[in-house]
PDB file of C-alpha atoms and ligand atoms in Angstrom:
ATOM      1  CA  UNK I   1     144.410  30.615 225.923  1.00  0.00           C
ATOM      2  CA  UNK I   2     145.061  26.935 225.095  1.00  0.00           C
ATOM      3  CA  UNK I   3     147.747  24.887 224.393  1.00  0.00           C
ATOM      4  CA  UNK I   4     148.413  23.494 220.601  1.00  0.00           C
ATOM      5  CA  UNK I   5     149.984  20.498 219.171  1.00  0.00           C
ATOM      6  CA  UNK I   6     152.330  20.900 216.822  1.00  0.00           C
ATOM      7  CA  UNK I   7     154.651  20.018 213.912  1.00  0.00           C
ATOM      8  CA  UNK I   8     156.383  17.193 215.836  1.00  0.00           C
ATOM      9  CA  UNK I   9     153.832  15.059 216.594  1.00  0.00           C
ATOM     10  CA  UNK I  10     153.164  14.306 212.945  1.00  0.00           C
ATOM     11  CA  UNK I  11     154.359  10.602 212.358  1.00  0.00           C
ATOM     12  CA  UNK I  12     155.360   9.849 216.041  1.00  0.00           C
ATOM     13  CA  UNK I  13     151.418  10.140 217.743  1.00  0.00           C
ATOM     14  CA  UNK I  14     152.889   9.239 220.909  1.00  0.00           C
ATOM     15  CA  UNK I  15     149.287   9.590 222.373  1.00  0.00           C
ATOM     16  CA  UNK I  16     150.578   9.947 226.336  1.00  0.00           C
ATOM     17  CA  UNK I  17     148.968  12.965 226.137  1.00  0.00           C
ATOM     18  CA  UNK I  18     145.494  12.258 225.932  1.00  0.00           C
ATOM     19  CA  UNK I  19     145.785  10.409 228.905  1.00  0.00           C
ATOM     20  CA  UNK I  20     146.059  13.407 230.996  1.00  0.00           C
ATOM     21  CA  UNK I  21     143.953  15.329 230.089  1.00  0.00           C
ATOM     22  CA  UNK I  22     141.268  16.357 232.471  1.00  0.00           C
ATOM     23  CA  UNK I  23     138.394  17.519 229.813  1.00  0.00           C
ATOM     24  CA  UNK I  24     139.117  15.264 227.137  1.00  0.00           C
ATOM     25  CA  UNK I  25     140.090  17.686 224.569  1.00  0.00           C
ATOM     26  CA  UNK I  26     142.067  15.654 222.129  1.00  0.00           C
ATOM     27  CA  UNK I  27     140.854  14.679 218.961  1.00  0.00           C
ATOM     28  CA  UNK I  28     142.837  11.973 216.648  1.00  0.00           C
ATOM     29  CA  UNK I  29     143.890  11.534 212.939  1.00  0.00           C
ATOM     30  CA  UNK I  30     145.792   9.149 211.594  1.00  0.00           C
ATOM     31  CA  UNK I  31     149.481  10.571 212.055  1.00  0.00           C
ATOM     32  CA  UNK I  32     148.428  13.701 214.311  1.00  0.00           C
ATOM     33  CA  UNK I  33     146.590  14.580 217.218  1.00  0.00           C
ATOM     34  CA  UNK I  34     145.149  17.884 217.721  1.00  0.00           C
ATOM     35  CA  UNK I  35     143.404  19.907 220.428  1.00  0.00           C
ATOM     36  CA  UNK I  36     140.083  21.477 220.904  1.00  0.00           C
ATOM     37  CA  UNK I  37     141.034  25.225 221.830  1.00  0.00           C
ATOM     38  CA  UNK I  38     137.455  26.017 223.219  1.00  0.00           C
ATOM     39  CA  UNK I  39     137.201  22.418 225.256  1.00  0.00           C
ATOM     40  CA  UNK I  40     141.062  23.317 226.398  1.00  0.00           C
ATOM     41  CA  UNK I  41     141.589  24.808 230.311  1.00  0.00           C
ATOM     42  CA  UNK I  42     144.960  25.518 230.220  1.00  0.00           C
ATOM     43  CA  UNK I  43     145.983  23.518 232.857  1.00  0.00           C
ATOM     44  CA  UNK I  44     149.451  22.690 231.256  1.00  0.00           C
ATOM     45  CA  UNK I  45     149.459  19.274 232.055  1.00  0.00           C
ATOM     46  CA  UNK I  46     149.814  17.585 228.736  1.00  0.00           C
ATOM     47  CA  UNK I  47     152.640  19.402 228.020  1.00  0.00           C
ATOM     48  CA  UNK I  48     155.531  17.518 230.101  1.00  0.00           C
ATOM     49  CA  UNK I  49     154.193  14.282 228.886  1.00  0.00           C
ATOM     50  CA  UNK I  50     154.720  14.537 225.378  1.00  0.00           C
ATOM     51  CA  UNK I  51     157.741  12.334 224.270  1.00  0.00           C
ATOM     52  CA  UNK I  52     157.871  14.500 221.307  1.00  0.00           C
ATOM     53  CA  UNK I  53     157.946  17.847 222.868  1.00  0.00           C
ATOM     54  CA  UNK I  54     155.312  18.579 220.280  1.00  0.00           C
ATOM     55  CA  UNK I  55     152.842  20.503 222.993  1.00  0.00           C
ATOM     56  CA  UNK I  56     153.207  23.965 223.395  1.00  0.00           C
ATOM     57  CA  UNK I  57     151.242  26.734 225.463  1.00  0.00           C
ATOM     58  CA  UNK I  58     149.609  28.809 221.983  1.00  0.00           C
ATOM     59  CA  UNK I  59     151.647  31.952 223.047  1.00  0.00           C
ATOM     60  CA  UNK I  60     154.874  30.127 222.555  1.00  0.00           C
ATOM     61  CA  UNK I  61     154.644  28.412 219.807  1.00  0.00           C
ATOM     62  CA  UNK I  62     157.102  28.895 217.327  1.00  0.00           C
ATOM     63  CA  UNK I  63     157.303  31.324 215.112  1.00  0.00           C
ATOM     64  CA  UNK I  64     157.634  28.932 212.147  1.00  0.00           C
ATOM     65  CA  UNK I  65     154.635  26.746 213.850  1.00  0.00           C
ATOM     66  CA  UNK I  66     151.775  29.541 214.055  1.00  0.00           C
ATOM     67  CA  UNK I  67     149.663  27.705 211.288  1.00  0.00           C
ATOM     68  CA  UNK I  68     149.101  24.911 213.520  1.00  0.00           C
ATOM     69  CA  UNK I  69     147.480  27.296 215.917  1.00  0.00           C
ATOM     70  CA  UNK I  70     144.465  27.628 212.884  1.00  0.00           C
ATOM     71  CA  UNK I  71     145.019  23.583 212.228  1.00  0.00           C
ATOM     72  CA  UNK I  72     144.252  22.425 215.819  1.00  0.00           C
ATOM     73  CA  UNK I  73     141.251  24.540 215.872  1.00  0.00           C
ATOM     74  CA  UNK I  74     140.035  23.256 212.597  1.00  0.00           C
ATOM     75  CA  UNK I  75     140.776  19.421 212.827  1.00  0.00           C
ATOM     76  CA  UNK I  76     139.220  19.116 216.480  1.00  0.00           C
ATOM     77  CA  UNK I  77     136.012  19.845 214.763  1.00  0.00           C
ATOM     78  CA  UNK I  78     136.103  16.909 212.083  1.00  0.00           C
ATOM     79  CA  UNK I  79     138.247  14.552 213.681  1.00  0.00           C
ATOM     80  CA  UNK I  80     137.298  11.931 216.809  1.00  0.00           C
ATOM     81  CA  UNK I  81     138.147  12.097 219.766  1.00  0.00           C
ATOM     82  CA  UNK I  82     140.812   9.999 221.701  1.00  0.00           C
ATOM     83  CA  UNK I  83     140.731   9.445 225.713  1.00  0.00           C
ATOM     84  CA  UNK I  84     142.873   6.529 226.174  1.00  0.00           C
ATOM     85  CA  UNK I  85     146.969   5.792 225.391  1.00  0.00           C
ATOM     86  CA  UNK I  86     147.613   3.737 221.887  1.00  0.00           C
ATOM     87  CA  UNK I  87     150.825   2.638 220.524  1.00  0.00           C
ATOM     88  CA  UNK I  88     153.083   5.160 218.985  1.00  0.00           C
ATOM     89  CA  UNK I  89     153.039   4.951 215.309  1.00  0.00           C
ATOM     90  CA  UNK I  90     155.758   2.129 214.095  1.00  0.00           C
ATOM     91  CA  UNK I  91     158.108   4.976 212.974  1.00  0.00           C
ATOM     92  CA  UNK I  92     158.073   7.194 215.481  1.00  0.00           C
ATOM     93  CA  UNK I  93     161.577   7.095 216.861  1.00  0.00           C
ATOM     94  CA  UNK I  94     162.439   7.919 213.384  1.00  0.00           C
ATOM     95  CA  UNK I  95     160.425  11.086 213.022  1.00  0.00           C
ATOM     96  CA  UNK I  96     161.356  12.309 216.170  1.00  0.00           C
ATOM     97  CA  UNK I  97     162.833  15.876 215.745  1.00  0.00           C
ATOM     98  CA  UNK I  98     162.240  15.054 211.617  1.00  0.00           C
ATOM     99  CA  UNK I  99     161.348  19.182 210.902  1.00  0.00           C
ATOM    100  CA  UNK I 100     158.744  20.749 208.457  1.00  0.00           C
ATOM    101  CA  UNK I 101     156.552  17.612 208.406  1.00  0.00           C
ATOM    102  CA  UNK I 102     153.458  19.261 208.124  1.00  0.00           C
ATOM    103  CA  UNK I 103     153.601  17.950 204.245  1.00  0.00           C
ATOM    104  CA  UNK I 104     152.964  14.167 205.393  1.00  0.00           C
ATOM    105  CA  UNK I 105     149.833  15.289 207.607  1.00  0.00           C
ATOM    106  CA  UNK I 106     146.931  12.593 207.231  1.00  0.00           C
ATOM    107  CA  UNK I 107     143.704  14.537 207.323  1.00  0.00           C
TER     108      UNK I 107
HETATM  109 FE1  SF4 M 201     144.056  19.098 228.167  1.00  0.00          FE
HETATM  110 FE2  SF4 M 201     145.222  20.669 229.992  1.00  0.00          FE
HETATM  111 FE3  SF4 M 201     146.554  19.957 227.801  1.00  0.00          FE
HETATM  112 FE4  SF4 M 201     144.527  21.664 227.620  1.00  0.00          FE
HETATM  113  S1  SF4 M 201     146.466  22.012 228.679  1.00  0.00           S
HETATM  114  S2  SF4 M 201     144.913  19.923 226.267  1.00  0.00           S
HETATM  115  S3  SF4 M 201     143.147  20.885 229.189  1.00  0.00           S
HETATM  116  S4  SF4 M 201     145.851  18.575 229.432  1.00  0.00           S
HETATM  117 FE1  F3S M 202     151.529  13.831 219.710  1.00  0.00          FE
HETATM  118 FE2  F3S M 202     153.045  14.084 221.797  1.00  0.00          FE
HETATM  119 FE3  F3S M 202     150.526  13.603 222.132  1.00  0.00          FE
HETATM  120  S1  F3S M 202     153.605  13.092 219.899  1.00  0.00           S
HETATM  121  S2  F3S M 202     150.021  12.390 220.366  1.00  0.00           S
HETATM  122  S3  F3S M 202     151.365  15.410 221.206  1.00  0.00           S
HETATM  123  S4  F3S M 202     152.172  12.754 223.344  1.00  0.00           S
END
């Protein structure tokens, strides 16, 4: 199993995340973050830190969220990765709970 980031953390980025993280599994684009499902353990800790709410275990994701199940996995092997806390993107208070925004995804 792993856990999956998904459609809410497009333009917010919150990045509080990454700083839990015990393997370092989080890899960054410019508006999303995603997570390596083979680097992941599970450990579920990520999850109650997201601002967002954007972090879900993979077998309770949303039903209209399964794609990002296949994006995670495919991002967090072209994308860098991200260890430490950044700003939140400028707009992110904005975007907050914003659905479908999977069309404004920087890759
Ligand atoms: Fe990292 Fe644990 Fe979250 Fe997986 S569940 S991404 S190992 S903090
Ligand atoms: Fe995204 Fe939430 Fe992390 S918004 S960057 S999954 S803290």
């Amino acid at each position: 199993m792993t856990f999956v980031v998904g459609d809410n953390c497009i333009k917010c980025k919150h990045t509080d995340c990454v700083e839990v993280c015990p393997v370092d599994c989080f890899y960054e684009g410019s508006n999303f973050l995603v997570i390596h499902p083979e680097e992941c353990i599970d450990c579920a800790l990520c999850e109650p830190e997201c601002p967002a709410n954007a972090i879900f275990p993979e077998d309770e994701i949303p039903q209209d969220q399964q794609e990002f199940i296949t994006l995670n996995a495919l991002l967090a092997e072209t994308w860098p990765n991200i260890t430490e806390k950044k700003e939140s993107l400028p707009d992110a208070e904005a975007w907050d709970g914003v659905t479908d925004k999977l069309k404004y995804l920087e890759r």
